[in-house]
Structure formats: structure tokens, C-alpha cells
PDB file of C-alpha atoms and ligand atoms in Angstrom:
ATOM      1  CA  UNK A  11       6.146 -10.774   4.603  1.00  0.00           C
ATOM      2  CA  UNK A  12       2.760 -10.037   5.189  1.00  0.00           C
ATOM      3  CA  UNK A  13       1.277  -6.570   4.240  1.00  0.00           C
ATOM      4  CA  UNK A  14       1.956  -3.590   5.676  1.00  0.00           C
ATOM      5  CA  UNK A  15      -0.138  -1.465   3.932  1.00  0.00           C
ATOM      6  CA  UNK A  16      -3.559  -3.196   3.342  1.00  0.00           C
ATOM      7  CA  UNK A  17      -5.434  -5.583   5.849  1.00  0.00           C
ATOM      8  CA  UNK A  18      -6.139  -8.817   4.045  1.00  0.00           C
ATOM      9  CA  UNK A  19      -9.692  -8.489   4.897  1.00  0.00           C
ATOM     10  CA  UNK A  20     -11.815  -8.721   1.438  1.00  0.00           C
ATOM     11  CA  UNK A  21     -12.046  -5.314   0.249  1.00  0.00           C
ATOM     12  CA  UNK A  22     -10.061  -3.921  -2.519  1.00  0.00           C
ATOM     13  CA  UNK A  23      -7.143  -1.698  -1.753  1.00  0.00           C
ATOM     14  CA  UNK A  24      -8.409   0.576  -4.860  1.00  0.00           C
ATOM     15  CA  UNK A  25     -12.042   0.248  -4.347  1.00  0.00           C
ATOM     16  CA  UNK A  26     -11.482   1.319  -0.737  1.00  0.00           C
ATOM     17  CA  UNK A  27      -8.728   4.154  -1.795  1.00  0.00           C
ATOM     18  CA  UNK A  28     -10.208   5.883  -5.013  1.00  0.00           C
ATOM     19  CA  UNK A  29     -14.331   5.112  -4.478  1.00  0.00           C
ATOM     20  CA  UNK A  30     -14.709   4.984  -0.559  1.00  0.00           C
ATOM     21  CA  UNK A  31     -15.876   1.202  -1.646  1.00  0.00           C
ATOM     22  CA  UNK A  32     -15.681  -1.087   0.895  1.00  0.00           C
ATOM     23  CA  UNK A  33     -17.171  -4.086  -0.547  1.00  0.00           C
ATOM     24  CA  UNK A  34     -15.419  -7.198   0.000  1.00  0.00           C
ATOM     25  CA  UNK A  35     -15.122 -10.167  -2.474  1.00  0.00           C
ATOM     26  CA  UNK A  36     -14.288 -13.739  -3.122  1.00  0.00           C
ATOM     27  CA  UNK A  37     -11.613 -13.295  -4.760  1.00  0.00           C
ATOM     28  CA  UNK A  38      -8.922 -11.157  -5.066  1.00  0.00           C
ATOM     29  CA  UNK A  39      -5.308 -10.394  -6.252  1.00  0.00           C
ATOM     30  CA  UNK A  40      -2.575 -10.038  -4.892  1.00  0.00           C
ATOM     31  CA  UNK A  41      -0.070  -6.846  -6.424  1.00  0.00           C
ATOM     32  CA  UNK A  42       3.257  -6.227  -5.388  1.00  0.00           C
ATOM     33  CA  UNK A  43       3.282  -2.204  -5.318  1.00  0.00           C
ATOM     34  CA  UNK A  44       6.761  -2.110  -6.774  1.00  0.00           C
ATOM     35  CA  UNK A  45       7.463  -4.656  -9.435  1.00  0.00           C
ATOM     36  CA  UNK A  46       9.698  -5.434 -12.324  1.00  0.00           C
ATOM     37  CA  UNK A  47      13.376  -5.709 -12.696  1.00  0.00           C
ATOM     38  CA  UNK A  48      13.791  -7.912  -9.234  1.00  0.00           C
ATOM     39  CA  UNK A  49      11.878  -5.381  -7.627  1.00  0.00           C
ATOM     40  CA  UNK A  50       8.593  -7.938  -6.764  1.00  0.00           C
ATOM     41  CA  UNK A  51      10.576 -10.199  -4.387  1.00  0.00           C
ATOM     42  CA  UNK A  52      11.627  -6.656  -2.565  1.00  0.00           C
ATOM     43  CA  UNK A  53       8.003  -5.633  -2.323  1.00  0.00           C
ATOM     44  CA  UNK A  54       7.213  -9.355  -0.995  1.00  0.00           C
ATOM     45  CA  UNK A  55       9.885  -8.391   1.656  1.00  0.00           C
ATOM     46  CA  UNK A  56       9.137  -5.673   2.447  1.00  0.00           C
ATOM     47  CA  UNK A  57       4.977  -6.401   2.769  1.00  0.00           C
ATOM     48  CA  UNK A  58       4.694  -3.461  -0.143  1.00  0.00           C
ATOM     49  CA  UNK A  59       1.631  -5.769  -1.321  1.00  0.00           C
ATOM     50  CA  UNK A  60      -1.413  -4.981  -1.525  1.00  0.00           C
ATOM     51  CA  UNK A  61      -4.902  -6.963  -2.886  1.00  0.00           C
ATOM     52  CA  UNK A  62      -7.122  -5.356  -5.576  1.00  0.00           C
ATOM     53  CA  UNK A  63     -10.362  -6.368  -7.433  1.00  0.00           C
ATOM     54  CA  UNK A  64     -10.072  -7.766 -11.026  1.00  0.00           C
ATOM     55  CA  UNK A  65     -10.263  -4.566 -12.164  1.00  0.00           C
ATOM     56  CA  UNK A  66      -8.542  -2.611 -10.386  1.00  0.00           C
ATOM     57  CA  UNK A  67      -5.735  -5.139 -11.001  1.00  0.00           C
ATOM     58  CA  UNK A  68      -5.459  -6.411 -14.223  1.00  0.00           C
ATOM     59  CA  UNK A  69      -8.530  -5.663 -16.602  1.00  0.00           C
ATOM     60  CA  UNK A  70     -10.345  -2.133 -16.259  1.00  0.00           C
ATOM     61  CA  UNK A  71      -8.927   0.990 -17.176  1.00  0.00           C
ATOM     62  CA  UNK A  72      -8.380   2.104 -14.301  1.00  0.00           C
ATOM     63  CA  UNK A  73      -6.444  -1.465 -13.285  1.00  0.00           C
ATOM     64  CA  UNK A  74      -2.673  -0.676 -12.236  1.00  0.00           C
ATOM     65  CA  UNK A  75      -1.092  -2.814 -14.799  1.00  0.00           C
ATOM     66  CA  UNK A  76      -2.569  -0.314 -17.323  1.00  0.00           C
ATOM     67  CA  UNK A  77      -3.207   2.892 -15.607  1.00  0.00           C
ATOM     68  CA  UNK A  78      -0.243   4.943 -14.945  1.00  0.00           C
ATOM     69  CA  UNK A  79      -1.967   7.422 -12.632  1.00  0.00           C
ATOM     70  CA  UNK A  80      -3.096   4.312 -10.520  1.00  0.00           C
ATOM     71  CA  UNK A  81       0.066   2.819 -10.322  1.00  0.00           C
ATOM     72  CA  UNK A  82       2.247   5.569  -9.369  1.00  0.00           C
ATOM     73  CA  UNK A  83      -1.025   6.347  -6.652  1.00  0.00           C
ATOM     74  CA  UNK A  84       0.245   2.522  -5.114  1.00  0.00           C
ATOM     75  CA  UNK A  85       4.014   3.108  -5.583  1.00  0.00           C
ATOM     76  CA  UNK A  86       3.578   6.385  -3.401  1.00  0.00           C
ATOM     77  CA  UNK A  87       1.451   4.958  -0.623  1.00  0.00           C
ATOM     78  CA  UNK A  88       3.892   2.031  -0.624  1.00  0.00           C
ATOM     79  CA  UNK A  89       6.730   4.636  -0.135  1.00  0.00           C
ATOM     80  CA  UNK A  90       5.616   6.861   2.155  1.00  0.00           C
ATOM     81  CA  UNK A  91       4.662   3.511   5.074  1.00  0.00           C
ATOM     82  CA  UNK A  92       8.150   2.349   3.971  1.00  0.00           C
ATOM     83  CA  UNK A  93       9.685   5.424   5.273  1.00  0.00           C
ATOM     84  CA  UNK A  94       7.561   5.215   8.697  1.00  0.00           C
ATOM     85  CA  UNK A  95       9.998   2.445   9.298  1.00  0.00           C
ATOM     86  CA  UNK A  96      13.531   3.350   7.150  1.00  0.00           C
ATOM     87  CA  UNK A  97      14.576   6.317   5.621  1.00  0.00           C
ATOM     88  CA  UNK A  98      14.211   8.147   1.867  1.00  0.00           C
ATOM     89  CA  UNK A  99      17.910   7.090   1.151  1.00  0.00           C
ATOM     90  CA  UNK A 100      16.711   3.634   2.123  1.00  0.00           C
ATOM     91  CA  UNK A 101      14.017   3.580  -0.340  1.00  0.00           C
ATOM     92  CA  UNK A 102      16.100   4.873  -2.999  1.00  0.00           C
ATOM     93  CA  UNK A 103      19.315   1.986  -2.425  1.00  0.00           C
ATOM     94  CA  UNK A 104      16.225  -0.401  -2.502  1.00  0.00           C
ATOM     95  CA  UNK A 105      13.805   0.807  -5.085  1.00  0.00           C
ATOM     96  CA  UNK A 106      16.435   3.050  -7.090  1.00  0.00           C
ATOM     97  CA  UNK A 107      13.350   5.718  -7.741  1.00  0.00           C
ATOM     98  CA  UNK A 108      12.041   8.016  -5.375  1.00  0.00           C
ATOM     99  CA  UNK A 109       8.309   7.799  -6.223  1.00  0.00           C
ATOM    100  CA  UNK A 110       7.138  11.133  -3.625  1.00  0.00           C
ATOM    101  CA  UNK A 111       8.186  13.290  -5.906  1.00  0.00           C
ATOM    102  CA  UNK A 112       6.544  12.312  -8.753  1.00  0.00           C
ATOM    103  CA  UNK A 113       4.419  15.243  -9.276  1.00  0.00           C
ATOM    104  CA  UNK A 114       0.581  14.327  -9.295  1.00  0.00           C
ATOM    105  CA  UNK A 115      -2.509  15.661  -6.985  1.00  0.00           C
ATOM    106  CA  UNK A 116      -1.702  14.719  -3.157  1.00  0.00           C
ATOM    107  CA  UNK A 117      -5.521  15.312  -1.951  1.00  0.00           C
ATOM    108  CA  UNK A 118      -6.644  11.703  -2.473  1.00  0.00           C
ATOM    109  CA  UNK A 119      -3.772   9.549  -1.059  1.00  0.00           C
ATOM    110  CA  UNK A 120      -4.939   9.381   2.348  1.00  0.00           C
ATOM    111  CA  UNK A 121      -6.416   6.288   3.580  1.00  0.00           C
ATOM    112  CA  UNK A 122      -9.831   7.190   5.098  1.00  0.00           C
ATOM    113  CA  UNK A 123     -10.478   5.861   8.373  1.00  0.00           C
ATOM    114  CA  UNK A 124     -13.863   3.970   8.103  1.00  0.00           C
ATOM    115  CA  UNK A 125     -11.680   1.983   5.847  1.00  0.00           C
ATOM    116  CA  UNK A 126      -9.803   0.656   9.454  1.00  0.00           C
ATOM    117  CA  UNK A 127      -6.542  -0.387   7.578  1.00  0.00           C
ATOM    118  CA  UNK A 128      -4.329   2.672   8.032  1.00  0.00           C
ATOM    119  CA  UNK A 129      -1.535   2.197   9.938  1.00  0.00           C
ATOM    120  CA  UNK A 130       0.084   4.224  13.172  1.00  0.00           C
ATOM    121  CA  UNK A 131       3.797   3.928  14.071  1.00  0.00           C
ATOM    122  CA  UNK A 132       4.035   2.606  17.900  1.00  0.00           C
ATOM    123  CA  UNK A 133       5.591   4.122  20.077  1.00  0.00           C
ATOM    124  CA  UNK A 134       9.543   2.903  20.608  1.00  0.00           C
ATOM    125  CA  UNK A 135       8.852   2.934  24.049  1.00  0.00           C
ATOM    126  CA  UNK A 136       6.677   0.283  23.844  1.00  0.00           C
ATOM    127  CA  UNK A 137       9.402  -2.354  23.136  1.00  0.00           C
ATOM    128  CA  UNK A 138       7.305  -4.170  20.675  1.00  0.00           C
ATOM    129  CA  UNK A 139      10.176  -4.212  18.301  1.00  0.00           C
ATOM    130  CA  UNK A 140       9.496  -8.021  17.478  1.00  0.00           C
ATOM    131  CA  UNK A 141       5.875  -7.182  16.074  1.00  0.00           C
ATOM    132  CA  UNK A 142       8.587  -6.771  13.156  1.00  0.00           C
ATOM    133  CA  UNK A 143       7.211  -3.284  10.844  1.00  0.00           C
ATOM    134  CA  UNK A 144       6.069  -1.774  14.270  1.00  0.00           C
ATOM    135  CA  UNK A 145       3.075  -0.879  12.774  1.00  0.00           C
ATOM    136  CA  UNK A 146      -0.510  -1.867  14.486  1.00  0.00           C
ATOM    137  CA  UNK A 147      -3.517  -1.564  12.863  1.00  0.00           C
ATOM    138  CA  UNK A 148      -5.328   1.057  13.576  1.00  0.00           C
ATOM    139  CA  UNK A 149      -8.782  -0.630  13.822  1.00  0.00           C
ATOM    140  CA  UNK A 150     -11.348   1.609  13.741  1.00  0.00           C
ATOM    141  CA  UNK A 151     -14.502   0.140  11.905  1.00  0.00           C
ATOM    142  CA  UNK A 152     -14.999  -3.865  12.948  1.00  0.00           C
ATOM    143  CA  UNK A 153     -16.988  -6.252  11.254  1.00  0.00           C
TER     144      UNK A 153
HETATM  145 ZN1   ZN B 230     -11.103  -2.373  -6.632  1.00  0.00          ZN
HETATM  146 ZN1   ZN B 231       0.049  -6.230 -10.293  1.00  0.00          ZN
END
């Protein structure tokens, strides 16, 4: 399943989200946002994955596999986007945890428009159910 969180366009999700840096990288790593204990295949099934530079994925002190704060940021984003299509109840039943209620400063969880890969729900009446997730990319920026 393709990501419902991030366009695979060479940008790093956390460079963009945390640093407003939309640089494109020749090499990025796919990160399944909710992982461990059988969750990775669920992240795959629902498209809860992002592309990260090595620094934000594994190696730097900001890396999601080392930095709990940044890990939670991604999990909250994933839950929010999941819940645009599914319910809170379904998220809880699937992943067994509610990340949104974990206390954090929420201010930074807005994907800036200039990133170009924010998702908006399609109106039901358009009947585009076979687009899978009923989200389309709102492309504000062209490369
Ligand atoms: Zn990065
Ligand atoms: Zn990872």
C-alpha cells in the first residue's frame, strides 16, 4: 500500500515537518510509522509510512528510532490521517493505543502547505471510492 502520509518525492518527512526543509535526497529510507509487535505489516496495510533521510531515520539524535519525541510526532500524524477515513475505535482496535492523547506540544504538527503533500478528504458525493483512501494529494507546489 502506498503511503497515505507522504508523497514519495525525494523529500524527508521530518526535514520538512520539523525544519521546513524540502530538499530532495537521492537516498531515503522507508519508515513504517507504527512498528514492532506485529504493527509493521499493519502500517504497511494502511499506508502509514513516511520517507526519511538517514539522519532522521536511524543515525542522528533526531532519528525516530532514537528519539521518542519525534517517534510520537509521527505516530500522532499517522493516527490523525488514519482517522480521516476510519474511526478512533478502529485505530484502537488495530494498533491498541491512542497516540493523540499522549501529551505533547501540538503546535508543530501541521504540515505546511508548501510541502505539497498534505492530504484532503475527497467529498463523498464524488464517488471516487476506488481511489482507495479517498484522499487526494493537494499539490500546491510544483517541482
Ligand atoms: Zn530528514
Ligand atoms: Zn524505521
